[in-house]
PDB file of C-alpha atoms in Angstrom:
ATOM      1  CA  MET D   1     -62.072 -53.322   5.517  1.00 87.00           C
ATOM      2  CA  SER D   2     -61.966 -51.434   9.000  1.00 95.00           C
ATOM      3  CA  LEU D   3     -60.617 -53.787  11.981  1.00 98.00           C
ATOM      4  CA  HIS D   4     -60.945 -53.047  15.730  1.00 98.00           C
ATOM      5  CA  LEU D   5     -57.376 -54.163  17.181  1.00 98.00           C
ATOM      6  CA  THR D   6     -56.101 -54.238  20.505  1.00 98.00           C
ATOM      7  CA  LEU D   7     -52.825 -53.277  21.829  1.00 98.00           C
ATOM      8  CA  ILE D   8     -52.010 -55.941  24.419  1.00 98.00           C
ATOM      9  CA  PRO D   9     -49.933 -54.442  27.279  1.00 97.00           C
ATOM     10  CA  GLY D  10     -45.992 -55.615  27.788  1.00 97.00           C
ATOM     11  CA  ARG D  11     -43.162 -56.001  25.780  1.00 98.00           C
ATOM     12  CA  TRP D  12     -42.902 -59.290  23.770  1.00 98.00           C
ATOM     13  CA  ALA D  13     -39.821 -61.799  22.270  1.00 98.00           C
ATOM     14  CA  ALA D  14     -39.387 -63.881  19.458  1.00 98.00           C
ATOM     15  CA  CYS D  15     -37.122 -66.694  20.582  1.00 98.00           C
ATOM     16  CA  ARG D  16     -35.422 -69.852  18.434  1.00 98.00           C
ATOM     17  CA  LEU D  17     -34.418 -73.151  20.403  1.00 98.00           C
ATOM     18  CA  PRO D  18     -33.075 -75.841  18.210  1.00 98.00           C
ATOM     19  CA  ALA D  19     -35.810 -78.362  16.978  1.00 98.00           C
ATOM     20  CA  SER D  20     -34.963 -80.931  19.354  1.00 98.00           C
ATOM     21  CA  ALA D  21     -35.633 -78.841  22.258  1.00 98.00           C
ATOM     22  CA  GLU D  22     -37.790 -79.572  25.235  1.00 98.00           C
ATOM     23  CA  ILE D  23     -40.793 -77.004  25.799  1.00 98.00           C
ATOM     24  CA  PRO D  24     -39.188 -74.799  28.498  1.00 98.00           C
ATOM     25  CA  ASP D  25     -41.356 -73.947  31.890  1.00 98.00           C
ATOM     26  CA  TRP D  26     -40.792 -70.043  30.803  1.00 98.00           C
ATOM     27  CA  ALA D  27     -42.225 -70.429  27.590  1.00 98.00           C
ATOM     28  CA  THR D  28     -45.653 -71.085  28.742  1.00 98.00           C
ATOM     29  CA  ARG D  29     -45.500 -69.031  32.120  1.00 97.00           C
ATOM     30  CA  SER D  30     -48.168 -66.097  30.495  1.00 97.00           C
ATOM     31  CA  THR D  31     -51.572 -66.415  31.129  1.00 96.00           C
ATOM     32  CA  VAL D  32     -52.030 -63.561  28.297  1.00 96.00           C
ATOM     33  CA  PHE D  33     -50.212 -64.981  25.448  1.00 97.00           C
ATOM     34  CA  TRP D  34     -47.507 -67.445  24.169  1.00 98.00           C
ATOM     35  CA  ASN D  35     -46.916 -69.252  21.104  1.00 98.00           C
ATOM     36  CA  LEU D  36     -44.947 -72.252  20.184  1.00 98.00           C
ATOM     37  CA  THR D  37     -44.124 -73.445  16.563  1.00 98.00           C
ATOM     38  CA  ARG D  38     -42.153 -76.641  16.114  1.00 98.00           C
ATOM     39  CA  THR D  39     -40.637 -77.244  12.542  1.00 98.00           C
ATOM     40  CA  ARG D  40     -37.838 -79.719  11.704  1.00 98.00           C
ATOM     41  CA  ASP D  41     -35.653 -76.780  11.640  1.00 98.00           C
ATOM     42  CA  GLU D  42     -36.332 -75.115  15.076  1.00 98.00           C
ATOM     43  CA  LEU D  43     -38.807 -74.565  18.136  1.00 98.00           C
ATOM     44  CA  SER D  44     -40.079 -70.986  17.956  1.00 98.00           C
ATOM     45  CA  ILE D  45     -41.638 -69.442  20.979  1.00 98.00           C
ATOM     46  CA  LEU D  46     -43.353 -65.893  21.249  1.00 98.00           C
ATOM     47  CA  CYS D  47     -44.068 -64.950  24.692  1.00 98.00           C
ATOM     48  CA  PRO D  48     -43.330 -62.172  27.264  1.00 98.00           C
ATOM     49  CA  GLU D  49     -39.782 -60.745  27.006  1.00 98.00           C
ATOM     50  CA  GLU D  50     -39.486 -60.803  30.736  1.00 98.00           C
ATOM     51  CA  ASP D  51     -39.754 -64.461  30.646  1.00 98.00           C
ATOM     52  CA  VAL D  52     -36.954 -65.269  28.589  1.00 98.00           C
ATOM     53  CA  PRO D  53     -33.578 -65.722  29.975  1.00 98.00           C
ATOM     54  CA  PRO D  54     -30.812 -64.108  28.799  1.00 96.00           C
ATOM     55  CA  GLU D  55     -28.821 -66.962  27.286  1.00 97.00           C
ATOM     56  CA  ILE D  56     -31.578 -67.900  24.889  1.00 98.00           C
ATOM     57  CA  ARG D  57     -31.267 -66.695  21.217  1.00 98.00           C
ATOM     58  CA  HIS D  58     -34.164 -64.048  20.957  1.00 98.00           C
ATOM     59  CA  GLN D  59     -35.258 -60.500  19.630  1.00 98.00           C
ATOM     60  CA  GLY D  60     -36.893 -58.666  21.948  1.00 98.00           C
ATOM     61  CA  ASN D  61     -38.856 -55.383  21.897  1.00 98.00           C
ATOM     62  CA  TRP D  62     -41.929 -56.600  20.295  1.00 98.00           C
ATOM     63  CA  CYS D  63     -45.459 -55.085  20.457  1.00 98.00           C
ATOM     64  CA  LEU D  64     -48.424 -57.122  20.327  1.00 98.00           C
ATOM     65  CA  LEU D  65     -52.128 -56.208  18.403  1.00 98.00           C
ATOM     66  CA  ARG D  66     -55.017 -58.561  18.364  1.00 98.00           C
ATOM     67  CA  PHE D  67     -57.565 -58.582  15.763  1.00 98.00           C
ATOM     68  CA  GLU D  68     -60.835 -58.376  17.585  1.00 97.00           C
ATOM     69  CA  GLY D  69     -62.588 -61.380  15.952  1.00 94.00           C
ATOM     70  CA  PRO D  70     -63.835 -64.402  15.645  1.00 95.00           C
ATOM     71  CA  PHE D  71     -63.430 -64.252  11.593  1.00 95.00           C
ATOM     72  CA  GLU D  72     -64.725 -67.072   9.427  1.00 94.00           C
ATOM     73  CA  PHE D  73     -62.340 -69.096   7.749  1.00 93.00           C
ATOM     74  CA  SER D  74     -63.499 -68.082   4.464  1.00 94.00           C
ATOM     75  CA  ALA D  75     -62.652 -64.361   5.275  1.00 95.00           C
ATOM     76  CA  THR D  76     -60.057 -62.941   3.089  1.00 95.00           C
ATOM     77  CA  GLY D  77     -58.183 -60.020   3.179  1.00 96.00           C
ATOM     78  CA  VAL D  78     -58.152 -59.435   7.096  1.00 97.00           C
ATOM     79  CA  LEU D  79     -54.570 -60.102   7.487  1.00 97.00           C
ATOM     80  CA  ALA D  80     -53.879 -57.748   4.077  1.00 97.00           C
ATOM     81  CA  SER D  81     -55.904 -54.880   5.568  1.00 98.00           C
ATOM     82  CA  VAL D  82     -53.267 -54.334   8.087  1.00 98.00           C
ATOM     83  CA  ALA D  83     -49.837 -55.508   6.575  1.00 98.00           C
ATOM     84  CA  ASP D  84     -50.428 -53.509   3.549  1.00 98.00           C
ATOM     85  CA  PRO D  85     -50.692 -50.002   5.609  1.00 98.00           C
ATOM     86  CA  LEU D  86     -47.822 -51.360   7.800  1.00 98.00           C
ATOM     87  CA  ALA D  87     -45.548 -52.088   4.740  1.00 98.00           C
ATOM     88  CA  ALA D  88     -46.334 -48.690   3.163  1.00 98.00           C
ATOM     89  CA  ALA D  89     -45.150 -47.196   6.421  1.00 98.00           C
ATOM     90  CA  GLY D  90     -41.946 -49.188   6.716  1.00 98.00           C
ATOM     91  CA  VAL D  91     -43.115 -51.201   9.787  1.00 98.00           C
ATOM     92  CA  SER D  92     -42.218 -54.899   9.786  1.00 98.00           C
ATOM     93  CA  LEU D  93     -44.382 -57.525  11.285  1.00 98.00           C
ATOM     94  CA  LEU D  94     -44.785 -61.098  12.688  1.00 98.00           C
ATOM     95  CA  ALA D  95     -48.259 -62.432  12.104  1.00 98.00           C
ATOM     96  CA  ILE D  96     -49.887 -65.327  14.080  1.00 97.00           C
ATOM     97  CA  ALA D  97     -53.192 -66.845  13.360  1.00 96.00           C
ATOM     98  CA  THR D  98     -55.286 -68.708  15.696  1.00 95.00           C
ATOM     99  CA  TYR D  99     -58.633 -70.333  15.324  1.00 96.00           C
ATOM    100  CA  ASP D 100     -60.646 -67.488  15.938  1.00 96.00           C
ATOM    101  CA  THR D 101     -58.303 -64.358  15.097  1.00 96.00           C
ATOM    102  CA  ASP D 102     -54.944 -63.042  14.140  1.00 97.00           C
ATOM    103  CA  TYR D 103     -52.311 -61.302  15.968  1.00 98.00           C
ATOM    104  CA  VAL D 104     -49.354 -59.141  14.822  1.00 98.00           C
ATOM    105  CA  PHE D 105     -46.258 -58.358  16.632  1.00 98.00           C
ATOM    106  CA  LEU D 106     -44.832 -54.971  15.722  1.00 98.00           C
ATOM    107  CA  PRO D 107     -41.403 -53.548  16.420  1.00 98.00           C
ATOM    108  CA  GLY D 108     -41.610 -51.539  19.591  1.00 98.00           C
ATOM    109  CA  ASP D 109     -39.293 -48.878  18.281  1.00 98.00           C
ATOM    110  CA  ASP D 110     -41.985 -48.308  15.203  1.00 98.00           C
ATOM    111  CA  LEU D 111     -45.188 -48.788  17.318  1.00 98.00           C
ATOM    112  CA  GLU D 112     -46.273 -45.287  17.420  1.00 98.00           C
ATOM    113  CA  LYS D 113     -45.454 -45.160  13.445  1.00 98.00           C
ATOM    114  CA  ALA D 114     -47.346 -48.341  13.035  1.00 98.00           C
ATOM    115  CA  LEU D 115     -50.688 -47.364  14.934  1.00 98.00           C
ATOM    116  CA  ALA D 116     -50.452 -43.873  12.756  1.00 98.00           C
ATOM    117  CA  ALA D 117     -50.480 -46.021   9.828  1.00 98.00           C
ATOM    118  CA  LEU D 118     -53.032 -48.348  10.680  1.00 98.00           C
ATOM    119  CA  ALA D 119     -55.691 -45.407  12.137  1.00 98.00           C
ATOM    120  CA  ASP D 120     -54.945 -43.563   8.872  1.00 98.00           C
ATOM    121  CA  ALA D 121     -56.418 -46.948   7.017  1.00 98.00           C
ATOM    122  CA  GLY D 122     -59.397 -46.884   9.071  1.00 98.00           C
ATOM    123  CA  HIS D 123     -58.705 -49.343  11.609  1.00 98.00           C
ATOM    124  CA  HIS D 124     -59.632 -48.364  15.153  1.00 98.00           C
ATOM    125  CA  ILE D 125     -57.195 -49.157  17.866  1.00 98.00           C
ATOM    126  CA  HIS D 126     -57.882 -49.746  21.377  1.00 97.00           C
ATOM    127  CA  ARG D 127     -55.212 -49.168  24.088  1.00 95.00           C
ATOM    128  CA  PRO D 128     -56.148 -50.473  27.351  1.00 88.00           C
TER     129      PRO D 128
END
């Protein structure tokens, strides 16, 4: 499976707040991308790194790739077609699914290695 992937400009952060935390204004500031997930254990926020206050527990320096969809819910192997070559290259990822498509966060220090592995696997990468 060959996909079209777009590198979204910027650096991104994964943040962890207590499950009972209110959703902070800084978490939803971006007009490009943000994601909130609340579980019984945590409130997880993915947003631009520059928006995260320094006192918030987070890991920054993530890069963001968008899968150019939409994909039907019945489509299989879409995420695996990206995850498998990244795993073979020793690159971790953090995946997020939306109604229409998927996104993967890649460690900034491994970006070039990740993009090379994805290109070698037959994916087309757009870097605006």
